[in-house]
Structure formats: structure tokens, C-alpha cells
Amino acid sequence: MRRAQAARSALLASHPTAQVALLQMDTSSISSVIAAAQEVKLSHIITMFATGEGILTQKDGITADGLQEVFATNLFGHFLLIRELEPVLCREGRTSQLIWTSSSNAHRSAFNMEDVQHRKGTQPYSSSKYASDLLSLALNTHYNKQGLYSSVICPGFVMTNLTYGILPSFPAFLWTLLMPLFWLIRMFTNTFTLTPYNGAEALFWLFKQKPESLDPQAKYHSLTSGLGRNYTQPRKMDIDLETSGALYEKLLQLESEVRKKLKEKHSRPA
């Protein structure tokens, strides 16, 4: 283990944001193998709760405008609002800042450029959050020269009524009983912010920065140490300029279609 710790330290010195976990196991010892397996399973449970992967209930529907509900709520409605407020947000001599609330559940694997609304998929929430990461980068590409800057935060795992709604349907008292376990898990993962106050850390931190100094390809995470200290840490997002640009064009096309339908609807005689 001493050699392993040294190797881990060397890796982290050259790649500070890497996640390197050590597992001690002697395959000639049955008890060692079983103990190691238990450790892996515990680590897997912690990862599931920290990211929501595999436990989120991702339901979707259709809006009155014929759009996928999660896509419209988490992404397209915000995009349309930005487009409408462009004259206000982009004013000469002034700097404006957009901050998207993303998620650690924003996965590239859930997103499909040929199905940006996620009509055919089963992970609409993950898809919409990954799309918001992409859109933030695209907005910076198109609007930075006009003084508008976009950033992305992740509040971590926060226990709110919204969280209860997308986690498995356990009775409320059971979640109360699980809270001490969550506090214990926070000793192993700093993404367990748990309270809205802690989850707002990155949002508050960003408001104190100059928007132009922020990394457009970083997601700023609210983190809480096992001892309860709140801090913000940027982590590179799994996004690229080409994909973000393609999504932006798709959204512009959808915007044009939606506006056309709205105009036709209002022009029809009562």
C-alpha cells in the first residue's frame, strides 16, 4: 500500500483533478477478496448517490407547444428567454452574466444530436443537463464579444423536495432516517452538499468573480468537506466547440419553427 500511495501521489501531482482510488486485495486470500468486494460495492453506492446515476427517476411528457417537457423546461425555454432579452443582455460598455445550474448527472452518453429533445431516449434529465453544458459554451462563442458571458455550476447532491421527486419513492420518514448515513457518506465524497445553503456555494462564488475571467469549458462545483467546509472547484466539462455549435444551430432552427407556429396560431380568425 505504501508503493500504491506513492504512485497515487505521483499521478495526482501531474493530474490534480484525476480521481484515483486504491483498493487493497490479496487474491490468494478468500477473506481479502470478499472484503475488497464489499469495499467496491460501498464505493459504487457512494458514486450512485453522488451522481444520481442509475437511481434518478427520469420522467417526461409533452408540453402544450408540442415539445418534450424536460427539454423545454431545462433548456429551450431558457434559450428562448436569452434570445428575447438579447438587447438587454448585450449592451455596449456593460458586462452581463448567465449562470446555468447543471448536474453531475449530465452525461454525453445520454445526449443525441439527432434527437436533442430526447423523444426516443430514457434519460431526458441527463440529456437536458448535458445540453445546457453545451449551450453555455456556444453562448460564450457567440456573445462574449458583445459582453455576455455564460458559466455552469453544479450544486452537488442537495436534499430538497425536487430531489425527493426524482429519487425512488421511499416514505418521507425513511429519507429522514437515511440522513445520518448521508452525512457519513460525505466523509468519502465532497459532492454531498446536502443543504440548499451548501449547494449555493458555487453560485455565490461566481457572482463575486469577473465573468470574463472564468473558464467557459469548466463546470464550477459546490463542494462540502467531511468537516462541513464549503468551497468551489472548477472541473473540465466533457464538451467540445463543434458539438456545442451544432446544438446551437439546432436550437436556432427550432426557435424559428416555434415562432412560425405561434405567428400562424395568432393570425387565425377566432
PDB file of C-alpha atoms in Angstrom:
ATOM      1  CA  MET A   1       0.000   0.000   0.000  1.00  0.00           C
ATOM      2  CA  ARG A   2       2.925   2.363   0.603  1.00  0.00           C
ATOM      3  CA  ARG A   3       4.029   1.882  -3.013  1.00  0.00           C
ATOM      4  CA  ALA A   4       0.460   2.341  -4.196  1.00  0.00           C
ATOM      5  CA  GLN A   5       0.098   5.568  -2.197  1.00  0.00           C
ATOM      6  CA  ALA A   6       3.323   6.853  -3.746  1.00  0.00           C
ATOM      7  CA  ALA A   7       2.059   6.036  -7.240  1.00  0.00           C
ATOM      8  CA  ARG A   8      -1.257   7.738  -6.491  1.00  0.00           C
ATOM      9  CA  SER A   9       0.530  10.857  -5.211  1.00  0.00           C
ATOM     10  CA  ALA A  10       2.656  10.975  -8.367  1.00  0.00           C
ATOM     11  CA  LEU A  11      -0.424  10.704 -10.582  1.00  0.00           C
ATOM     12  CA  LEU A  12      -2.254  13.446  -8.698  1.00  0.00           C
ATOM     13  CA  ALA A  13       0.798  15.699  -8.885  1.00  0.00           C
ATOM     14  CA  SER A  14       0.640  15.626 -12.683  1.00  0.00           C
ATOM     15  CA  HIS A  15      -3.178  15.345 -12.942  1.00  0.00           C
ATOM     16  CA  PRO A  16      -4.648  17.194  -9.903  1.00  0.00           C
ATOM     17  CA  THR A  17      -8.297  16.721 -10.944  1.00  0.00           C
ATOM     18  CA  ALA A  18      -7.988  12.961 -11.517  1.00  0.00           C
ATOM     19  CA  GLN A  19      -9.860  10.532  -9.280  1.00  0.00           C
ATOM     20  CA  VAL A  20      -7.516   7.747  -8.214  1.00  0.00           C
ATOM     21  CA  ALA A  21      -8.809   5.205  -5.706  1.00  0.00           C
ATOM     22  CA  LEU A  22      -6.736   2.491  -4.051  1.00  0.00           C
ATOM     23  CA  LEU A  23      -8.026  -0.982  -3.226  1.00  0.00           C
ATOM     24  CA  GLN A  24      -6.015  -3.478  -1.188  1.00  0.00           C
ATOM     25  CA  MET A  25      -6.651  -7.119  -2.116  1.00  0.00           C
ATOM     26  CA  ASP A  26      -4.762 -10.398  -1.906  1.00  0.00           C
ATOM     27  CA  THR A  27      -6.317 -12.828  -4.399  1.00  0.00           C
ATOM     28  CA  SER A  28      -4.735 -15.768  -2.549  1.00  0.00           C
ATOM     29  CA  SER A  29      -6.851 -14.888   0.492  1.00  0.00           C
ATOM     30  CA  ILE A  30     -10.609 -15.536   0.328  1.00  0.00           C
ATOM     31  CA  SER A  31     -11.358 -13.117   3.170  1.00  0.00           C
ATOM     32  CA  SER A  32      -9.269 -10.423   1.469  1.00  0.00           C
ATOM     33  CA  VAL A  33     -11.182 -10.855  -1.808  1.00  0.00           C
ATOM     34  CA  ILE A  34     -14.560 -10.665  -0.031  1.00  0.00           C
ATOM     35  CA  ALA A  35     -13.506  -7.589   1.966  1.00  0.00           C
ATOM     36  CA  ALA A  36     -12.284  -5.878  -1.216  1.00  0.00           C
ATOM     37  CA  ALA A  37     -15.555  -6.676  -2.989  1.00  0.00           C
ATOM     38  CA  GLN A  38     -17.514  -5.142  -0.113  1.00  0.00           C
ATOM     39  CA  GLU A  39     -15.400  -2.011  -0.367  1.00  0.00           C
ATOM     40  CA  VAL A  40     -16.051  -1.767  -4.115  1.00  0.00           C
ATOM     41  CA  LYS A  41     -19.816  -2.172  -3.597  1.00  0.00           C
ATOM     42  CA  LEU A  42     -19.803   0.533  -0.918  1.00  0.00           C
ATOM     43  CA  SER A  43     -17.854   2.805  -3.268  1.00  0.00           C
ATOM     44  CA  HIS A  44     -20.385   2.094  -6.024  1.00  0.00           C
ATOM     45  CA  ILE A  45     -23.285   3.077  -3.749  1.00  0.00           C
ATOM     46  CA  ILE A  46     -21.498   6.315  -2.822  1.00  0.00           C
ATOM     47  CA  THR A  47     -20.906   7.079  -6.512  1.00  0.00           C
ATOM     48  CA  MET A  48     -24.583   6.426  -7.337  1.00  0.00           C
ATOM     49  CA  PHE A  49     -25.756   8.861  -4.687  1.00  0.00           C
ATOM     50  CA  ALA A  50     -23.088  11.418  -5.586  1.00  0.00           C
ATOM     51  CA  THR A  51     -24.013  11.476  -9.280  1.00  0.00           C
ATOM     52  CA  GLY A  52     -27.589  10.177  -9.315  1.00  0.00           C
ATOM     53  CA  GLU A  53     -26.561   7.665 -11.958  1.00  0.00           C
ATOM     54  CA  GLY A  54     -28.892   4.698 -12.013  1.00  0.00           C
ATOM     55  CA  ILE A  55     -31.231   5.932  -9.268  1.00  0.00           C
ATOM     56  CA  LEU A  56     -32.892   9.025 -10.728  1.00  0.00           C
ATOM     57  CA  THR A  57     -36.479   8.727 -11.906  1.00  0.00           C
ATOM     58  CA  GLN A  58     -36.419  10.469 -15.297  1.00  0.00           C
ATOM     59  CA  LYS A  59     -39.984  11.028 -16.492  1.00  0.00           C
ATOM     60  CA  ASP A  60     -41.018  13.156 -19.449  1.00  0.00           C
ATOM     61  CA  GLY A  61     -44.127  14.476 -21.175  1.00  0.00           C
ATOM     62  CA  ILE A  62     -45.290  16.765 -23.975  1.00  0.00           C
ATOM     63  CA  THR A  63     -45.969  20.492 -23.492  1.00  0.00           C
ATOM     64  CA  ALA A  64     -48.888  22.426 -24.982  1.00  0.00           C
ATOM     65  CA  ASP A  65     -46.431  23.620 -27.651  1.00  0.00           C
ATOM     66  CA  GLY A  66     -45.655  20.036 -28.671  1.00  0.00           C
ATOM     67  CA  LEU A  67     -42.164  19.995 -27.169  1.00  0.00           C
ATOM     68  CA  GLN A  68     -40.649  17.445 -24.816  1.00  0.00           C
ATOM     69  CA  GLU A  69     -41.356  18.777 -21.334  1.00  0.00           C
ATOM     70  CA  VAL A  70     -37.929  18.228 -19.730  1.00  0.00           C
ATOM     71  CA  PHE A  71     -36.129  19.642 -22.777  1.00  0.00           C
ATOM     72  CA  ALA A  72     -38.370  22.725 -22.820  1.00  0.00           C
ATOM     73  CA  THR A  73     -38.164  23.283 -19.057  1.00  0.00           C
ATOM     74  CA  ASN A  74     -34.434  22.784 -18.576  1.00  0.00           C
ATOM     75  CA  LEU A  75     -33.072  24.093 -21.863  1.00  0.00           C
ATOM     76  CA  PHE A  76     -35.194  25.504 -24.653  1.00  0.00           C
ATOM     77  CA  GLY A  77     -37.299  27.862 -22.533  1.00  0.00           C
ATOM     78  CA  HIS A  78     -34.115  29.400 -21.139  1.00  0.00           C
ATOM     79  CA  PHE A  79     -32.606  29.625 -24.626  1.00  0.00           C
ATOM     80  CA  LEU A  80     -35.690  31.458 -25.900  1.00  0.00           C
ATOM     81  CA  LEU A  81     -35.594  33.825 -22.904  1.00  0.00           C
ATOM     82  CA  ILE A  82     -31.961  34.696 -23.659  1.00  0.00           C
ATOM     83  CA  ARG A  83     -32.812  35.340 -27.304  1.00  0.00           C
ATOM     84  CA  GLU A  84     -35.709  37.588 -26.295  1.00  0.00           C
ATOM     85  CA  LEU A  85     -33.562  39.518 -23.800  1.00  0.00           C
ATOM     86  CA  GLU A  86     -30.586  39.878 -26.140  1.00  0.00           C
ATOM     87  CA  PRO A  87     -30.971  43.693 -26.396  1.00  0.00           C
ATOM     88  CA  VAL A  88     -30.916  43.916 -22.585  1.00  0.00           C
ATOM     89  CA  LEU A  89     -28.098  41.436 -22.013  1.00  0.00           C
ATOM     90  CA  CYS A  90     -25.848  42.720 -24.795  1.00  0.00           C
ATOM     91  CA  ARG A  91     -25.327  46.438 -24.186  1.00  0.00           C
ATOM     92  CA  GLU A  92     -22.231  48.379 -25.123  1.00  0.00           C
ATOM     93  CA  GLY A  93     -19.923  49.116 -22.218  1.00  0.00           C
ATOM     94  CA  ARG A  94     -21.632  46.648 -19.877  1.00  0.00           C
ATOM     95  CA  THR A  95     -20.950  43.041 -18.905  1.00  0.00           C
ATOM     96  CA  SER A  96     -23.751  40.516 -18.384  1.00  0.00           C
ATOM     97  CA  GLN A  97     -23.504  37.079 -16.835  1.00  0.00           C
ATOM     98  CA  LEU A  98     -25.576  33.923 -17.275  1.00  0.00           C
ATOM     99  CA  ILE A  99     -25.220  31.053 -14.827  1.00  0.00           C
ATOM    100  CA  TRP A 100     -26.675  27.641 -15.663  1.00  0.00           C
ATOM    101  CA  THR A 101     -27.477  25.142 -12.930  1.00  0.00           C
ATOM    102  CA  SER A 102     -26.263  21.864 -14.344  1.00  0.00           C
ATOM    103  CA  SER A 103     -25.775  18.477 -12.703  1.00  0.00           C
ATOM    104  CA  SER A 104     -23.198  15.774 -12.146  1.00  0.00           C
ATOM    105  CA  ASN A 105     -25.764  13.639 -13.979  1.00  0.00           C
ATOM    106  CA  ALA A 106     -25.065  15.495 -17.244  1.00  0.00           C
ATOM    107  CA  HIS A 107     -23.669  12.682 -19.372  1.00  0.00           C
ATOM    108  CA  ARG A 108     -22.542  12.787 -23.024  1.00  0.00           C
ATOM    109  CA  SER A 109     -23.850   9.232 -23.429  1.00  0.00           C
ATOM    110  CA  ALA A 110     -27.422  10.418 -22.684  1.00  0.00           C
ATOM    111  CA  PHE A 111     -27.357  13.112 -25.385  1.00  0.00           C
ATOM    112  CA  ASN A 112     -28.062  12.538 -29.077  1.00  0.00           C
ATOM    113  CA  MET A 113     -27.609  15.363 -31.607  1.00  0.00           C
ATOM    114  CA  GLU A 114     -30.184  13.699 -33.870  1.00  0.00           C
ATOM    115  CA  ASP A 115     -32.711  13.733 -31.031  1.00  0.00           C
ATOM    116  CA  VAL A 116     -31.949  16.861 -28.996  1.00  0.00           C
ATOM    117  CA  GLN A 117     -35.379  16.775 -27.343  1.00  0.00           C
ATOM    118  CA  HIS A 118     -34.742  13.182 -26.244  1.00  0.00           C
ATOM    119  CA  ARG A 119     -38.057  11.926 -27.622  1.00  0.00           C
ATOM    120  CA  LYS A 120     -36.744   8.382 -28.051  1.00  0.00           C
ATOM    121  CA  GLY A 121     -34.467   8.117 -25.020  1.00  0.00           C
ATOM    122  CA  THR A 122     -34.967   7.203 -21.387  1.00  0.00           C
ATOM    123  CA  GLN A 123     -32.730   9.825 -19.746  1.00  0.00           C
ATOM    124  CA  PRO A 124     -34.355  13.197 -20.531  1.00  0.00           C
ATOM    125  CA  TYR A 125     -32.949  14.890 -17.424  1.00  0.00           C
ATOM    126  CA  SER A 126     -29.360  13.802 -18.075  1.00  0.00           C
ATOM    127  CA  SER A 127     -29.701  14.760 -21.746  1.00  0.00           C
ATOM    128  CA  SER A 128     -31.076  18.231 -20.967  1.00  0.00           C
ATOM    129  CA  LYS A 129     -28.342  18.948 -18.436  1.00  0.00           C
ATOM    130  CA  TYR A 130     -25.596  17.871 -20.832  1.00  0.00           C
ATOM    131  CA  ALA A 131     -27.222  20.047 -23.494  1.00  0.00           C
ATOM    132  CA  SER A 132     -27.132  23.027 -21.103  1.00  0.00           C
ATOM    133  CA  ASP A 133     -23.379  22.469 -20.672  1.00  0.00           C
ATOM    134  CA  LEU A 134     -23.013  22.548 -24.461  1.00  0.00           C
ATOM    135  CA  LEU A 135     -25.253  25.582 -24.842  1.00  0.00           C
ATOM    136  CA  SER A 136     -23.277  27.572 -22.272  1.00  0.00           C
ATOM    137  CA  LEU A 137     -20.122  27.077 -24.340  1.00  0.00           C
ATOM    138  CA  ALA A 138     -21.959  28.032 -27.546  1.00  0.00           C
ATOM    139  CA  LEU A 139     -23.319  31.209 -25.940  1.00  0.00           C
ATOM    140  CA  ASN A 140     -19.797  32.246 -24.999  1.00  0.00           C
ATOM    141  CA  THR A 141     -18.687  31.672 -28.585  1.00  0.00           C
ATOM    142  CA  HIS A 142     -21.480  33.856 -29.962  1.00  0.00           C
ATOM    143  CA  TYR A 143     -21.854  36.552 -27.311  1.00  0.00           C
ATOM    144  CA  ASN A 144     -18.553  37.177 -25.489  1.00  0.00           C
ATOM    145  CA  LYS A 145     -17.654  39.974 -27.919  1.00  0.00           C
ATOM    146  CA  GLN A 146     -20.967  41.623 -27.024  1.00  0.00           C
ATOM    147  CA  GLY A 147     -20.212  41.496 -23.297  1.00  0.00           C
ATOM    148  CA  LEU A 148     -22.360  38.470 -22.415  1.00  0.00           C
ATOM    149  CA  TYR A 149     -20.664  35.588 -20.565  1.00  0.00           C
ATOM    150  CA  SER A 150     -22.100  32.201 -19.615  1.00  0.00           C
ATOM    151  CA  SER A 151     -20.993  29.827 -16.833  1.00  0.00           C
ATOM    152  CA  VAL A 152     -22.133  26.481 -15.450  1.00  0.00           C
ATOM    153  CA  ILE A 153     -22.434  25.342 -11.839  1.00  0.00           C
ATOM    154  CA  CYS A 154     -23.271  22.057 -10.145  1.00  0.00           C
ATOM    155  CA  PRO A 155     -24.858  22.338  -6.681  1.00  0.00           C
ATOM    156  CA  GLY A 156     -23.927  18.776  -5.716  1.00  0.00           C
ATOM    157  CA  PHE A 157     -26.315  16.331  -4.064  1.00  0.00           C
ATOM    158  CA  VAL A 158     -28.848  18.551  -2.280  1.00  0.00           C
ATOM    159  CA  MET A 159     -31.829  17.189  -0.378  1.00  0.00           C
ATOM    160  CA  THR A 160     -34.895  19.214  -1.441  1.00  0.00           C
ATOM    161  CA  ASN A 161     -38.491  18.406  -2.412  1.00  0.00           C
ATOM    162  CA  LEU A 162     -37.272  18.301  -6.032  1.00  0.00           C
ATOM    163  CA  THR A 163     -34.666  15.697  -5.090  1.00  0.00           C
ATOM    164  CA  TYR A 164     -37.259  13.570  -3.325  1.00  0.00           C
ATOM    165  CA  GLY A 165     -39.356  13.733  -6.506  1.00  0.00           C
ATOM    166  CA  ILE A 166     -36.685  12.237  -8.769  1.00  0.00           C
ATOM    167  CA  LEU A 167     -35.303   9.678  -6.319  1.00  0.00           C
ATOM    168  CA  PRO A 168     -37.070   6.355  -5.667  1.00  0.00           C
ATOM    169  CA  SER A 169     -40.446   6.713  -3.958  1.00  0.00           C
ATOM    170  CA  PHE A 170     -39.486   5.975  -0.374  1.00  0.00           C
ATOM    171  CA  PRO A 171     -41.664   7.194   2.519  1.00  0.00           C
ATOM    172  CA  ALA A 172     -40.597  10.589   3.871  1.00  0.00           C
ATOM    173  CA  PHE A 173     -39.677   9.131   7.278  1.00  0.00           C
ATOM    174  CA  LEU A 174     -37.250   6.727   5.594  1.00  0.00           C
ATOM    175  CA  TRP A 175     -35.368   9.616   3.981  1.00  0.00           C
ATOM    176  CA  THR A 176     -35.176  11.205   7.438  1.00  0.00           C
ATOM    177  CA  LEU A 177     -33.650   8.012   8.804  1.00  0.00           C
ATOM    178  CA  LEU A 178     -31.166   7.938   5.914  1.00  0.00           C
ATOM    179  CA  MET A 179     -29.870  11.461   6.538  1.00  0.00           C
ATOM    180  CA  PRO A 180     -27.268  10.370   9.137  1.00  0.00           C
ATOM    181  CA  LEU A 181     -25.977   7.901   6.533  1.00  0.00           C
ATOM    182  CA  PHE A 182     -25.689  10.731   4.001  1.00  0.00           C
ATOM    183  CA  TRP A 183     -23.688  12.795   6.475  1.00  0.00           C
ATOM    184  CA  LEU A 184     -21.406   9.792   6.943  1.00  0.00           C
ATOM    185  CA  ILE A 185     -21.017   9.319   3.179  1.00  0.00           C
ATOM    186  CA  ARG A 186     -19.877  12.944   2.935  1.00  0.00           C
ATOM    187  CA  MET A 187     -16.689  11.847   4.658  1.00  0.00           C
ATOM    188  CA  PHE A 188     -15.919   9.954   1.432  1.00  0.00           C
ATOM    189  CA  THR A 189     -17.265  12.302  -1.249  1.00  0.00           C
ATOM    190  CA  ASN A 190     -17.257  16.108  -1.264  1.00  0.00           C
ATOM    191  CA  THR A 191     -20.221  16.317  -3.679  1.00  0.00           C
ATOM    192  CA  PHE A 192     -22.674  15.604  -0.834  1.00  0.00           C
ATOM    193  CA  THR A 193     -23.584  19.225  -0.127  1.00  0.00           C
ATOM    194  CA  LEU A 194     -26.978  18.078   1.242  1.00  0.00           C
ATOM    195  CA  THR A 195     -28.437  21.517   2.107  1.00  0.00           C
ATOM    196  CA  PRO A 196     -29.518  24.316  -0.280  1.00  0.00           C
ATOM    197  CA  TYR A 197     -27.189  26.664   1.616  1.00  0.00           C
ATOM    198  CA  ASN A 198     -24.182  24.472   0.823  1.00  0.00           C
ATOM    199  CA  GLY A 199     -25.382  23.818  -2.726  1.00  0.00           C
ATOM    200  CA  ALA A 200     -25.457  27.559  -3.456  1.00  0.00           C
ATOM    201  CA  GLU A 201     -21.740  27.922  -2.722  1.00  0.00           C
ATOM    202  CA  ALA A 202     -20.579  27.876  -6.369  1.00  0.00           C
ATOM    203  CA  LEU A 203     -23.374  30.232  -7.420  1.00  0.00           C
ATOM    204  CA  PHE A 204     -22.380  32.749  -4.751  1.00  0.00           C
ATOM    205  CA  TRP A 205     -18.689  32.360  -5.605  1.00  0.00           C
ATOM    206  CA  LEU A 206     -19.321  33.029  -9.307  1.00  0.00           C
ATOM    207  CA  PHE A 207     -21.212  36.229  -8.555  1.00  0.00           C
ATOM    208  CA  LYS A 208     -18.050  37.588  -6.944  1.00  0.00           C
ATOM    209  CA  GLN A 209     -15.836  36.865  -9.972  1.00  0.00           C
ATOM    210  CA  LYS A 210     -15.312  38.825 -13.167  1.00  0.00           C
ATOM    211  CA  PRO A 211     -17.271  36.831 -15.783  1.00  0.00           C
ATOM    212  CA  GLU A 212     -14.558  37.299 -18.398  1.00  0.00           C
ATOM    213  CA  SER A 213     -12.011  35.622 -16.096  1.00  0.00           C
ATOM    214  CA  LEU A 214     -13.945  32.340 -15.853  1.00  0.00           C
ATOM    215  CA  ASP A 215     -13.228  29.191 -17.866  1.00  0.00           C
ATOM    216  CA  PRO A 216     -16.056  28.622 -20.414  1.00  0.00           C
ATOM    217  CA  GLN A 217     -15.298  24.890 -20.522  1.00  0.00           C
ATOM    218  CA  ALA A 218     -15.352  24.376 -16.749  1.00  0.00           C
ATOM    219  CA  LYS A 219     -18.253  23.432 -14.511  1.00  0.00           C
ATOM    220  CA  TYR A 220     -17.973  25.112 -11.117  1.00  0.00           C
ATOM    221  CA  HIS A 221     -18.926  22.632  -8.394  1.00  0.00           C
ATOM    222  CA  SER A 222     -20.286  23.390  -4.939  1.00  0.00           C
ATOM    223  CA  LEU A 223     -18.403  21.052  -2.611  1.00  0.00           C
ATOM    224  CA  THR A 224     -18.552  20.370   1.123  1.00  0.00           C
ATOM    225  CA  SER A 225     -15.792  18.647   3.052  1.00  0.00           C
ATOM    226  CA  GLY A 226     -16.436  15.952   5.628  1.00  0.00           C
ATOM    227  CA  LEU A 227     -15.966  18.602   8.309  1.00  0.00           C
ATOM    228  CA  GLY A 228     -18.600  20.856   6.712  1.00  0.00           C
ATOM    229  CA  ARG A 229     -16.372  23.397   4.932  1.00  0.00           C
ATOM    230  CA  ASN A 230     -17.905  24.781   1.730  1.00  0.00           C
ATOM    231  CA  TYR A 231     -15.783  25.602  -1.285  1.00  0.00           C
ATOM    232  CA  THR A 232     -15.927  25.848  -5.095  1.00  0.00           C
ATOM    233  CA  GLN A 233     -13.863  23.846  -7.537  1.00  0.00           C
ATOM    234  CA  PRO A 234     -13.813  24.060 -11.364  1.00  0.00           C
ATOM    235  CA  ARG A 235     -13.798  20.794 -13.309  1.00  0.00           C
ATOM    236  CA  LYS A 236     -13.446  20.468 -17.070  1.00  0.00           C
ATOM    237  CA  MET A 237     -16.678  19.508 -18.823  1.00  0.00           C
ATOM    238  CA  ASP A 238     -16.856  16.724 -21.391  1.00  0.00           C
ATOM    239  CA  ILE A 239     -17.812  19.128 -24.188  1.00  0.00           C
ATOM    240  CA  ASP A 240     -16.300  20.492 -27.391  1.00  0.00           C
ATOM    241  CA  LEU A 241     -16.796  23.514 -29.655  1.00  0.00           C
ATOM    242  CA  GLU A 242     -18.008  21.521 -32.657  1.00  0.00           C
ATOM    243  CA  THR A 243     -20.809  19.759 -30.777  1.00  0.00           C
ATOM    244  CA  SER A 244     -21.845  22.924 -28.936  1.00  0.00           C
ATOM    245  CA  GLY A 245     -22.002  24.826 -32.242  1.00  0.00           C
ATOM    246  CA  ALA A 246     -24.131  22.107 -33.829  1.00  0.00           C
ATOM    247  CA  LEU A 247     -26.577  22.186 -30.909  1.00  0.00           C
ATOM    248  CA  TYR A 248     -26.803  25.981 -31.118  1.00  0.00           C
ATOM    249  CA  GLU A 249     -27.781  25.750 -34.799  1.00  0.00           C
ATOM    250  CA  LYS A 250     -30.412  23.108 -33.972  1.00  0.00           C
ATOM    251  CA  LEU A 251     -31.899  25.367 -31.305  1.00  0.00           C
ATOM    252  CA  LEU A 252     -31.987  28.336 -33.688  1.00  0.00           C
ATOM    253  CA  GLN A 253     -33.834  26.185 -36.217  1.00  0.00           C
ATOM    254  CA  LEU A 254     -36.318  25.014 -33.578  1.00  0.00           C
ATOM    255  CA  GLU A 255     -36.795  28.599 -32.418  1.00  0.00           C
ATOM    256  CA  SER A 256     -37.681  29.615 -35.981  1.00  0.00           C
ATOM    257  CA  GLU A 257     -40.213  26.771 -36.248  1.00  0.00           C
ATOM    258  CA  VAL A 258     -41.789  27.583 -32.888  1.00  0.00           C
ATOM    259  CA  ARG A 259     -42.108  31.294 -33.693  1.00  0.00           C
ATOM    260  CA  LYS A 260     -43.661  30.468 -37.067  1.00  0.00           C
ATOM    261  CA  LYS A 261     -46.285  28.210 -35.461  1.00  0.00           C
ATOM    262  CA  LEU A 262     -47.028  30.852 -32.829  1.00  0.00           C
ATOM    263  CA  LYS A 263     -47.472  33.512 -35.502  1.00  0.00           C
ATOM    264  CA  GLU A 264     -49.803  31.272 -37.511  1.00  0.00           C
ATOM    265  CA  LYS A 265     -51.831  30.488 -34.387  1.00  0.00           C
ATOM    266  CA  HIS A 266     -52.306  34.166 -33.561  1.00  0.00           C
ATOM    267  CA  SER A 267     -53.203  35.065 -37.140  1.00  0.00           C
ATOM    268  CA  ARG A 268     -56.082  32.574 -37.349  1.00  0.00           C
ATOM    269  CA  PRO A 269     -59.557  34.076 -37.014  1.00  0.00           C
ATOM    270  CA  ALA A 270     -61.291  33.356 -33.710  1.00  0.00           C
TER     271      ALA A 270
END
